[in-house]
Amino acid sequence: MRTLVTGSTGYVGGRLVPQLLDAGHVVRVLVRDERKARAHPWADRVEIVVGDATKAEDVRRACEGVDVFYYLLHSIGSGGDLVRTEHEMAATIAEAAKDAGVGRIVYLSGMVPKDEEMSEHLRSRDEVARVLLDSGVPTAVLQAGIIIGSGSASFEMLRYLTERLPAMITPRWVDSRTQPIAIRDVLHLLVGCVDLPPDVNRRFDIGGPDVLTYLEMMQGYAKVAELPRRRILRVPVLSPSLSSHWVGLITPVPADLARPLVESLRNTVVAQEDDIWRYVHLPPGGLTGFERAVELALTKIRNLDVPTRWTSAATRGAPSEPLPEDPDWAGGSLYTDERTREVAASPENLWAVIEGIGGDHGWYSWPLAWEVRGLIDRAFGGPGLRRGRRDHSRLVVGDAVDFWRVEEEVEGEFLRLRAEMKVPGLAWLELRVGSDDSGTTSFHQRALFHPRGLLGHLYWWAVAPFHGFIFGGMQRNVAKAAESRS
């Protein structure tokens, strides 16, 4: 089959693509940024189409000759009218897929509760499912509850809440029942949908073998992670809004993403049927139980083998404009802070330090200042420093690094990070390794800031006096770390 995967650089899509390839299918991906797709190990095995899934002409172009369209897009955490935004995107895609003669759409959705008022997050998922099912293109809607897998946002919430809080005061939603499913079983089902009969146009509930409350999942996680049993005190006054803020403080998941996830936890999401298994065979060994799924996820985390994370998708509302070409850029002011120094280390050793920057390694200067900046960012709804890194030592385009994202990388030579923290403008940090004919290694560092309005200019001049401590210290300490490797 010729398949088209949207959301291929996100958490589920980035794992689905290699599974489709391994199953023998031809895979095409629709991406806005080709560099993000090229950073994946499967890039040379797929057809890459650059376009925007909200533009009908781009979707039609990507759908030419496609048998199965995988819809793995969502605007969670984007703010505004989520249901309307999702409806408009789904309608655009459905019409384009029908015009192009696509044989099937497969949509990964959320499980819809029975006889309960749905959260906005689940209502938006439900609306997309309705649009696709009415599109005239046979559609399979897989409705999942919490997905358990290394790097998923829901799993990261569960993990950090359980690990960091041996005792906690919790809202009533910890008693809501849910049916978690392992990411490996989700991927198995998505691949299996390729072979659905052409007359199948319906929703399917998908869940694992265990039905648990969120409290039981936290205790189950603690058991697998060999932590003491958690002490829980339930109170009725913590609203989803308040809960999302403390989730944002305790876990790496920012409040604007945590809120829709938390709001959905108040719903009972238990499968009403398991009809999908009439069409797709069970995975070898059967479905993965909750504790086994947690064990597999923790093993991947400990082995630094997490292929995709929730941070693989760009933060909604974060700046996405590429760095303007300077100095002839007509977009306005562009402030810079540039520093160059010689380093008594090989280019390889210097690059190893640069590529490992952030996360557990930190930023090599004034740790308290970075921590404070991260806390300020989280207070204003930004990601802060807790996103960390997907990989301990290697970066690819699109990776999140604390409150930065890798915009460009030339292996062994150049790294550009784009800021996703809350600032009144756009900011980048460039780190470059060089060497001359005499074998001298040089380290060039450049910070750039494009202010937005008067507040942006005031921000730059307010922080400029600290650049010597922050950027100067960072360059010195990165150089020292490289030299210590020699």
Short mmCIF file of C-alpha atoms in Angstrom, two decimals:
data_model
loop_
_atom_site.label_atom_id
_atom_site.label_comp_id
_atom_site.label_asym_id
_atom_site.label_seq_id
_atom_site.Cartn_x
_atom_site.Cartn_y
_atom_site.Cartn_z
CA MET A 1 0.00 0.00 0.00
CA ARG A 2 1.03 3.60 -0.55
CA THR A 3 0.48 5.38 2.75
CA LEU A 4 0.59 9.07 3.69
CA VAL A 5 1.48 9.95 7.28
CA THR A 6 0.75 13.39 8.70
CA GLY A 7 2.32 14.23 12.04
CA SER A 8 5.28 12.06 11.06
CA THR A 9 7.74 14.07 13.16
CA GLY A 10 5.52 13.86 16.24
CA TYR A 11 5.36 11.29 19.00
CA VAL A 12 3.17 8.60 17.38
CA GLY A 13 3.91 9.42 13.75
CA GLY A 14 7.66 9.21 14.22
CA ARG A 15 7.24 5.64 15.48
CA LEU A 16 4.57 4.61 12.99
CA VAL A 17 6.62 5.41 9.87
CA PRO A 18 9.35 2.77 10.43
CA GLN A 19 6.71 0.17 11.33
CA LEU A 20 4.86 0.78 8.07
CA LEU A 21 8.15 0.54 6.18
CA ASP A 22 9.07 -2.70 7.93
CA ALA A 23 5.65 -4.09 6.99
CA GLY A 24 6.51 -3.50 3.33
CA HIS A 25 4.40 -0.43 2.62
CA VAL A 26 5.42 2.63 0.63
CA VAL A 27 5.40 5.66 2.93
CA ARG A 28 4.99 9.32 2.07
CA VAL A 29 5.10 12.04 4.74
CA LEU A 30 3.65 15.54 4.66
CA VAL A 31 5.78 17.96 6.67
CA ARG A 32 6.12 21.72 6.97
CA ASP A 33 9.86 21.54 7.63
CA GLU A 34 11.80 19.06 5.52
CA ARG A 35 14.81 19.31 7.82
CA LYS A 36 12.85 17.78 10.69
CA ALA A 37 11.94 14.79 8.56
CA ARG A 38 15.52 14.46 7.26
CA ALA A 39 16.74 14.18 10.84
CA HIS A 40 14.95 10.84 11.31
CA PRO A 41 16.76 7.58 10.52
CA TRP A 42 13.95 6.56 8.17
CA ALA A 43 14.21 9.71 6.02
CA ASP A 44 15.95 8.02 3.07
CA ARG A 45 13.23 5.36 2.91
CA VAL A 46 10.22 7.67 2.52
CA GLU A 47 8.84 10.20 0.06
CA ILE A 48 8.88 13.66 1.63
CA VAL A 49 6.29 16.23 0.57
CA VAL A 50 6.67 19.73 1.99
CA GLY A 51 3.39 21.45 2.70
CA ASP A 52 0.84 22.63 5.24
CA ALA A 53 -1.97 20.30 6.31
CA THR A 54 -4.31 23.29 6.68
CA LYS A 55 -3.98 24.15 2.95
CA ALA A 56 -6.13 22.09 0.60
CA GLU A 57 -3.76 22.36 -2.36
CA ASP A 58 -0.86 20.99 -0.30
CA VAL A 59 -2.94 18.10 1.00
CA ARG A 60 -4.25 17.22 -2.48
CA ARG A 61 -0.71 17.19 -3.82
CA ALA A 62 0.44 14.90 -1.02
CA CYS A 63 -2.57 12.57 -1.49
CA GLU A 64 -1.95 11.76 -5.16
CA GLY A 65 -1.89 8.00 -5.57
CA VAL A 66 -2.31 7.36 -1.84
CA ASP A 67 -4.24 4.31 -0.59
CA VAL A 68 -4.25 5.04 3.16
CA PHE A 69 -4.05 8.45 4.84
CA TYR A 70 -2.93 8.53 8.50
CA TYR A 71 -4.36 11.53 10.31
CA LEU A 72 -2.12 12.09 13.36
CA LEU A 73 -2.57 15.83 13.82
CA HIS A 74 -3.96 17.76 16.76
CA SER A 75 -3.85 21.35 18.02
CA ILE A 76 -3.82 20.48 21.72
CA GLY A 77 -2.47 23.30 23.86
CA SER A 78 -2.87 25.87 21.09
CA GLY A 79 -5.42 27.99 22.91
CA GLY A 80 -8.41 29.65 21.26
CA ASP A 81 -11.44 27.71 20.05
CA LEU A 82 -9.94 24.25 19.82
CA VAL A 83 -13.10 22.57 18.49
CA ARG A 84 -13.48 25.09 15.66
CA THR A 85 -9.77 24.94 14.78
CA GLU A 86 -9.85 21.15 14.62
CA HIS A 87 -13.09 21.14 12.60
CA GLU A 88 -11.64 23.46 9.96
CA MET A 89 -8.45 21.43 9.56
CA ALA A 90 -10.36 18.14 9.37
CA ALA A 91 -12.80 19.53 6.79
CA THR A 92 -9.91 20.75 4.62
CA ILE A 93 -8.13 17.41 4.79
CA ALA A 94 -11.29 15.34 4.26
CA GLU A 95 -12.26 17.24 1.12
CA ALA A 96 -8.73 17.10 -0.32
CA ALA A 97 -8.45 13.36 0.41
CA LYS A 98 -11.77 12.69 -1.30
CA ASP A 99 -10.83 14.78 -4.35
CA ALA A 100 -7.54 12.87 -4.64
CA GLY A 101 -9.27 9.47 -4.47
CA VAL A 102 -7.70 8.30 -1.21
CA GLY A 103 -8.92 4.80 -0.33
CA ARG A 104 -8.98 5.09 3.47
CA ILE A 105 -8.37 7.51 6.33
CA VAL A 106 -7.09 6.24 9.69
CA TYR A 107 -7.47 8.69 12.58
CA LEU A 108 -6.03 8.21 16.06
CA SER A 109 -8.52 9.88 18.39
CA GLY A 110 -9.43 9.96 22.07
CA MET A 111 -11.89 7.59 23.67
CA VAL A 112 -15.29 9.26 23.97
CA PRO A 113 -16.98 8.86 27.38
CA LYS A 114 -20.54 7.58 27.57
CA ASP A 115 -23.23 9.83 29.05
CA GLU A 116 -20.73 12.40 30.38
CA GLU A 117 -19.95 15.98 29.45
CA MET A 118 -16.72 15.86 27.48
CA SER A 119 -13.69 18.08 27.98
CA GLU A 120 -12.86 20.49 25.17
CA HIS A 121 -9.93 18.25 24.24
CA LEU A 122 -12.18 15.21 23.75
CA ARG A 123 -14.89 17.29 22.05
CA SER A 124 -12.35 18.45 19.48
CA ARG A 125 -11.27 14.86 18.86
CA ASP A 126 -14.90 13.80 18.56
CA GLU A 127 -15.59 16.59 16.07
CA VAL A 128 -12.69 15.56 13.85
CA ALA A 129 -13.94 11.96 13.89
CA ARG A 130 -17.43 13.11 12.86
CA VAL A 131 -16.07 15.19 9.95
CA LEU A 132 -13.90 12.35 8.66
CA LEU A 133 -16.62 9.71 8.97
CA ASP A 134 -18.98 11.95 6.96
CA SER A 135 -16.35 12.74 4.31
CA GLY A 136 -17.21 9.99 1.83
CA VAL A 137 -13.77 8.41 2.35
CA PRO A 138 -13.92 5.14 4.35
CA THR A 139 -12.52 6.07 7.75
CA ALA A 140 -11.35 4.09 10.77
CA VAL A 141 -11.31 6.13 13.98
CA LEU A 142 -9.22 4.48 16.69
CA GLN A 143 -10.31 5.91 20.04
CA ALA A 144 -7.64 5.47 22.72
CA GLY A 145 -7.42 6.47 26.35
CA ILE A 146 -4.06 7.12 28.00
CA ILE A 147 -1.15 5.89 25.88
CA ILE A 148 1.66 4.38 27.93
CA GLY A 149 5.06 4.65 26.29
CA SER A 150 8.43 6.27 26.83
CA GLY A 151 8.17 9.94 25.96
CA SER A 152 4.38 10.35 25.69
CA ALA A 153 2.98 13.43 27.43
CA SER A 154 0.50 11.35 29.44
CA PHE A 155 3.22 8.96 30.57
CA GLU A 156 5.57 11.83 31.49
CA MET A 157 2.83 13.33 33.65
CA LEU A 158 2.25 10.02 35.41
CA ARG A 159 5.96 9.37 35.80
CA TYR A 160 6.98 12.70 37.29
CA LEU A 161 3.95 13.05 39.56
CA THR A 162 4.61 9.61 41.02
CA GLU A 163 8.39 9.91 41.29
CA ARG A 164 8.52 13.42 42.73
CA LEU A 165 5.60 13.31 45.15
CA PRO A 166 5.71 10.46 47.70
CA ALA A 167 2.68 12.10 49.30
CA MET A 168 0.19 14.33 47.53
CA ILE A 169 -3.15 16.06 47.82
CA THR A 170 -5.14 15.14 44.75
CA PRO A 171 -8.41 16.18 43.10
CA ARG A 172 -11.32 13.83 42.53
CA TRP A 173 -10.24 12.96 38.99
CA VAL A 174 -7.68 10.49 40.37
CA ASP A 175 -10.67 8.14 40.90
CA SER A 176 -11.85 8.34 37.28
CA ARG A 177 -11.59 5.01 35.49
CA THR A 178 -9.56 4.68 32.31
CA GLN A 179 -8.25 1.91 30.09
CA PRO A 180 -4.60 2.66 29.23
CA ILE A 181 -2.98 1.11 26.19
CA ALA A 182 0.67 0.53 25.41
CA ILE A 183 2.18 2.48 22.52
CA ARG A 184 3.34 -0.80 20.93
CA ASP A 185 -0.30 -1.99 20.75
CA VAL A 186 -1.43 1.35 19.31
CA LEU A 187 1.19 1.08 16.55
CA HIS A 188 0.21 -2.55 15.88
CA LEU A 189 -3.40 -1.48 15.35
CA LEU A 190 -2.50 1.51 13.18
CA VAL A 191 -0.46 -0.69 10.86
CA GLY A 192 -3.20 -3.31 10.85
CA CYS A 193 -5.78 -0.78 9.64
CA VAL A 194 -4.13 -0.84 6.22
CA ASP A 195 -5.97 -4.12 5.54
CA LEU A 196 -9.45 -3.11 6.71
CA PRO A 197 -12.23 -3.96 4.23
CA PRO A 198 -13.26 -0.97 2.09
CA ASP A 199 -16.79 -0.87 3.55
CA VAL A 200 -15.58 -0.25 7.12
CA ASN A 201 -16.42 3.32 8.12
CA ARG A 202 -16.73 3.56 11.89
CA ARG A 203 -15.21 4.24 15.31
CA PHE A 204 -13.32 1.61 17.27
CA ASP A 205 -12.52 1.82 20.98
CA ILE A 206 -9.01 0.57 21.68
CA GLY A 207 -7.63 -0.16 25.13
CA GLY A 208 -5.29 -2.44 26.98
CA PRO A 209 -6.31 -5.38 29.18
CA ASP A 210 -6.48 -3.34 32.42
CA VAL A 211 -9.14 -0.88 33.60
CA LEU A 212 -7.67 1.34 36.32
CA THR A 213 -8.18 4.63 38.11
CA TYR A 214 -5.45 7.26 37.79
CA LEU A 215 -4.65 6.61 41.45
CA GLU A 216 -4.19 2.90 40.71
CA MET A 217 -1.91 3.81 37.80
CA MET A 218 0.26 5.96 40.08
CA GLN A 219 0.52 3.14 42.61
CA GLY A 220 1.21 0.68 39.79
CA TYR A 221 3.95 2.91 38.43
CA ALA A 222 5.48 3.17 41.91
CA LYS A 223 5.49 -0.63 42.19
CA VAL A 224 7.24 -1.13 38.84
CA ALA A 225 9.75 1.67 39.58
CA GLU A 226 10.41 0.11 43.01
CA LEU A 227 9.23 3.20 44.87
CA PRO A 228 7.37 3.17 48.21
CA ARG A 229 3.60 3.16 47.97
CA ARG A 230 2.38 6.73 47.46
CA ARG A 231 0.24 8.40 50.14
CA ILE A 232 -2.78 10.14 48.65
CA LEU A 233 -5.28 12.58 50.18
CA ARG A 234 -8.23 13.43 47.94
CA VAL A 235 -9.85 16.86 48.11
CA PRO A 236 -12.86 18.10 46.10
CA VAL A 237 -11.65 21.66 45.49
CA LEU A 238 -8.84 21.26 42.97
CA SER A 239 -10.29 22.24 39.59
CA PRO A 240 -8.68 21.07 36.32
CA SER A 241 -7.32 24.60 35.90
CA LEU A 242 -5.60 24.58 39.30
CA SER A 243 -4.48 20.99 38.78
CA SER A 244 -2.88 21.84 35.45
CA HIS A 245 -0.75 24.51 37.15
CA TRP A 246 0.69 22.17 39.73
CA VAL A 247 1.17 19.51 37.04
CA GLY A 248 3.09 22.19 35.13
CA LEU A 249 5.26 22.89 38.17
CA ILE A 250 5.99 19.26 39.06
CA THR A 251 6.34 17.70 35.60
CA PRO A 252 8.05 18.74 32.34
CA VAL A 253 4.63 19.13 30.68
CA PRO A 254 3.77 22.87 30.50
CA ALA A 255 0.46 24.06 31.92
CA ASP A 256 -1.07 24.91 28.53
CA LEU A 257 -0.60 21.28 27.46
CA ALA A 258 -1.31 19.80 30.89
CA ARG A 259 -4.68 21.51 31.19
CA PRO A 260 -6.49 19.73 28.32
CA LEU A 261 -4.94 16.43 29.43
CA VAL A 262 -6.03 16.95 33.03
CA GLU A 263 -9.52 18.06 31.99
CA SER A 264 -9.89 14.83 30.04
CA LEU A 265 -8.94 12.78 33.11
CA ARG A 266 -12.22 13.69 34.80
CA ASN A 267 -14.03 11.59 32.18
CA THR A 268 -14.51 7.84 32.42
CA VAL A 269 -12.82 6.44 29.32
CA VAL A 270 -13.36 2.69 29.20
CA ALA A 271 -13.85 0.79 25.93
CA GLN A 272 -17.48 0.02 25.14
CA GLU A 273 -16.51 -2.60 22.55
CA ASP A 274 -13.47 -4.37 21.13
CA ASP A 275 -14.65 -4.92 17.57
CA ILE A 276 -11.31 -3.91 16.05
CA TRP A 277 -9.97 -7.38 16.80
CA ARG A 278 -12.44 -8.83 14.29
CA TYR A 279 -10.31 -7.18 11.60
CA VAL A 280 -6.78 -7.01 13.06
CA HIS A 281 -5.03 -9.99 14.62
CA LEU A 282 -3.79 -9.67 18.18
CA PRO A 283 -0.10 -8.83 18.58
CA PRO A 284 2.24 -11.74 19.39
CA GLY A 285 1.85 -12.53 23.07
CA GLY A 286 -1.44 -10.63 23.32
CA LEU A 287 -2.11 -7.11 24.56
CA THR A 288 0.40 -5.48 26.90
CA GLY A 289 -0.75 -5.00 30.48
CA PHE A 290 -0.28 -1.70 32.28
CA GLU A 291 2.63 -2.72 34.50
CA ARG A 292 4.43 -4.41 31.61
CA ALA A 293 3.94 -1.25 29.49
CA VAL A 294 5.46 0.86 32.28
CA GLU A 295 8.37 -1.56 32.59
CA LEU A 296 9.06 -1.36 28.84
CA ALA A 297 8.86 2.43 28.88
CA LEU A 298 11.23 2.76 31.83
CA THR A 299 13.70 0.36 30.19
CA LYS A 300 13.82 2.58 27.10
CA ILE A 301 14.30 5.69 29.22
CA ARG A 302 17.11 4.12 31.24
CA ASN A 303 18.81 2.83 28.08
CA LEU A 304 18.50 6.27 26.42
CA ASP A 305 16.51 4.60 23.65
CA VAL A 306 13.53 6.95 23.27
CA PRO A 307 12.98 7.46 19.51
CA THR A 308 10.29 10.14 19.88
CA ARG A 309 8.89 12.27 22.72
CA TRP A 310 5.90 14.53 23.18
CA THR A 311 8.37 17.37 22.65
CA SER A 312 9.02 16.06 19.11
CA ALA A 313 6.06 18.16 18.06
CA ALA A 314 6.72 21.90 18.11
CA THR A 315 5.27 23.78 21.07
CA ARG A 316 2.02 25.43 20.03
CA GLY A 317 2.32 29.19 20.03
CA ALA A 318 6.12 29.04 20.08
CA PRO A 319 8.03 31.05 17.48
CA SER A 320 8.56 29.12 14.28
CA GLU A 321 9.99 31.73 11.93
CA PRO A 322 13.38 30.70 10.55
CA LEU A 323 16.39 32.90 11.22
CA PRO A 324 16.39 35.82 8.80
CA GLU A 325 19.32 36.23 6.44
CA ASP A 326 21.43 39.02 7.85
CA PRO A 327 22.79 41.64 7.47
CA ASP A 328 20.51 42.47 4.54
CA TRP A 329 17.37 41.45 6.35
CA ALA A 330 14.49 43.86 5.85
CA GLY A 331 12.52 42.65 8.86
CA GLY A 332 13.76 45.25 11.32
CA SER A 333 16.26 45.28 14.18
CA LEU A 334 18.41 42.24 14.84
CA TYR A 335 20.53 42.45 17.99
CA THR A 336 23.57 40.19 18.26
CA ASP A 337 26.09 39.11 20.86
CA GLU A 338 29.10 37.47 19.18
CA ARG A 339 32.13 35.85 20.82
CA THR A 340 35.04 33.85 19.41
CA ARG A 341 37.86 32.09 21.26
CA GLU A 342 40.59 29.57 20.56
CA VAL A 343 40.23 26.20 22.26
CA ALA A 344 43.11 23.88 23.14
CA ALA A 345 41.11 20.82 22.11
CA SER A 346 40.31 18.95 18.93
CA PRO A 347 37.24 20.01 16.93
CA GLU A 348 35.76 16.59 17.72
CA ASN A 349 36.02 17.09 21.46
CA LEU A 350 34.60 20.59 21.27
CA TRP A 351 31.68 19.38 19.18
CA ALA A 352 30.96 16.55 21.62
CA VAL A 353 30.49 19.10 24.41
CA ILE A 354 28.37 21.40 22.25
CA GLU A 355 26.10 18.60 21.04
CA GLY A 356 25.58 17.46 24.64
CA ILE A 357 24.58 20.87 25.93
CA GLY A 358 21.42 21.35 28.00
CA GLY A 359 19.41 18.73 29.87
CA ASP A 360 21.43 17.03 32.59
CA HIS A 361 24.65 18.69 31.37
CA GLY A 362 23.23 22.17 31.88
CA TRP A 363 24.34 25.35 30.13
CA TYR A 364 27.87 25.76 31.49
CA SER A 365 27.30 29.15 33.11
CA TRP A 366 25.65 30.57 36.22
CA PRO A 367 23.27 27.66 36.89
CA LEU A 368 21.11 29.71 39.24
CA ALA A 369 20.40 32.29 36.53
CA TRP A 370 19.32 29.56 34.10
CA GLU A 371 17.10 27.98 36.76
CA VAL A 372 15.47 31.31 37.58
CA ARG A 373 14.91 32.03 33.89
CA GLY A 374 13.34 28.61 33.50
CA LEU A 375 11.00 29.18 36.45
CA ILE A 376 9.97 32.59 35.12
CA ASP A 377 9.26 31.02 31.75
CA ARG A 378 7.06 28.31 33.27
CA ALA A 379 5.20 30.93 35.32
CA PHE A 380 4.22 32.64 32.06
CA GLY A 381 3.19 29.40 30.37
CA GLY A 382 6.47 28.54 28.61
CA PRO A 383 8.22 25.17 28.64
CA GLY A 384 10.99 26.17 31.08
CA LEU A 385 13.99 23.88 31.48
CA ARG A 386 12.19 20.68 32.36
CA ARG A 387 11.71 19.33 28.85
CA GLY A 388 15.34 18.26 28.92
CA ARG A 389 16.59 16.33 25.89
CA ARG A 390 15.40 13.29 23.96
CA ASP A 391 18.93 11.86 23.72
CA HIS A 392 21.75 12.32 26.24
CA SER A 393 24.47 13.15 23.72
CA ARG A 394 23.06 13.43 20.19
CA LEU A 395 20.85 16.10 18.63
CA VAL A 396 18.82 16.18 15.44
CA VAL A 397 16.82 18.98 13.83
CA GLY A 398 13.53 19.37 15.63
CA ASP A 399 14.74 18.11 19.02
CA ALA A 400 13.70 20.09 22.08
CA VAL A 401 16.56 21.12 24.38
CA ASP A 402 15.03 22.63 27.51
CA PHE A 403 13.39 25.84 26.27
CA TRP A 404 15.20 25.76 22.92
CA ARG A 405 14.61 23.72 19.76
CA VAL A 406 17.22 22.57 17.26
CA GLU A 407 16.61 24.57 14.09
CA GLU A 408 19.72 23.58 12.16
CA GLU A 409 22.68 21.28 12.67
CA VAL A 410 25.73 20.45 10.59
CA GLU A 411 27.37 17.46 12.24
CA GLY A 412 30.68 18.38 13.83
CA GLU A 413 30.46 22.02 12.78
CA PHE A 414 27.34 24.02 13.57
CA LEU A 415 24.32 24.09 15.87
CA ARG A 416 21.50 26.64 15.82
CA LEU A 417 18.91 26.67 18.58
CA ARG A 418 15.67 28.64 18.35
CA ALA A 419 14.20 29.92 21.61
CA GLU A 420 10.74 28.70 22.61
CA MET A 421 10.71 30.46 25.96
CA LYS A 422 8.36 33.40 26.43
CA VAL A 423 10.19 36.49 25.15
CA PRO A 424 8.92 39.67 23.40
CA GLY A 425 10.52 38.72 20.10
CA LEU A 426 12.44 35.94 18.40
CA ALA A 427 15.77 34.58 19.66
CA TRP A 428 18.43 32.16 18.46
CA LEU A 429 21.71 30.79 19.79
CA GLU A 430 24.39 29.61 17.36
CA LEU A 431 27.43 27.52 18.26
CA ARG A 432 30.07 26.88 15.60
CA VAL A 433 33.30 24.84 15.58
CA GLY A 434 36.15 25.85 13.26
CA SER A 435 39.81 25.15 12.65
CA ASP A 436 42.53 26.79 10.57
CA ASP A 437 45.48 25.46 8.56
CA SER A 438 47.67 25.40 11.66
CA GLY A 439 45.23 23.06 13.42
CA THR A 440 43.94 25.65 15.88
CA THR A 441 40.38 24.99 16.99
CA SER A 442 38.04 27.96 17.29
CA PHE A 443 34.68 28.27 19.00
CA HIS A 444 32.32 30.92 17.64
CA GLN A 445 29.18 31.71 19.59
CA ARG A 446 26.43 34.07 18.51
CA ALA A 447 23.16 35.04 20.24
CA LEU A 448 20.57 36.86 18.11
CA PHE A 449 17.37 38.63 19.07
CA HIS A 450 14.69 40.19 16.90
CA PRO A 451 12.60 42.40 19.22
CA ARG A 452 8.84 42.68 18.86
CA GLY A 453 7.66 46.18 19.66
CA LEU A 454 9.03 48.55 22.29
CA LEU A 455 8.88 45.85 24.96
CA GLY A 456 11.25 43.73 22.87
CA HIS A 457 13.84 46.50 22.67
CA LEU A 458 13.55 47.17 26.42
CA TYR A 459 13.97 43.44 27.10
CA TRP A 460 17.22 43.24 25.14
CA TRP A 461 18.79 46.23 26.85
CA ALA A 462 17.63 45.03 30.27
CA VAL A 463 19.38 41.66 29.89
CA ALA A 464 22.38 42.88 27.88
CA PRO A 465 24.48 43.66 31.01
CA PHE A 466 24.23 39.99 32.02
CA HIS A 467 25.46 38.60 28.70
CA GLY A 468 29.06 38.61 29.85
CA PHE A 469 28.14 36.30 32.73
CA ILE A 470 25.73 34.14 30.74
CA PHE A 471 27.19 33.86 27.25
CA GLY A 472 30.80 34.70 28.13
CA GLY A 473 30.81 32.20 30.98
CA MET A 474 29.11 29.62 28.81
CA GLN A 475 31.76 29.91 26.11
CA ARG A 476 34.63 29.70 28.60
CA ASN A 477 33.22 26.67 30.37
CA VAL A 478 32.32 24.81 27.19
CA ALA A 479 35.92 25.37 26.05
CA LYS A 480 37.27 24.09 29.39
CA ALA A 481 35.06 21.00 29.20
CA ALA A 482 36.36 20.28 25.68
CA GLU A 483 39.95 20.77 26.80
CA SER A 484 39.46 18.38 29.70
CA ARG A 485 38.51 15.68 27.18
CA SER A 486 41.86 16.03 25.33
#
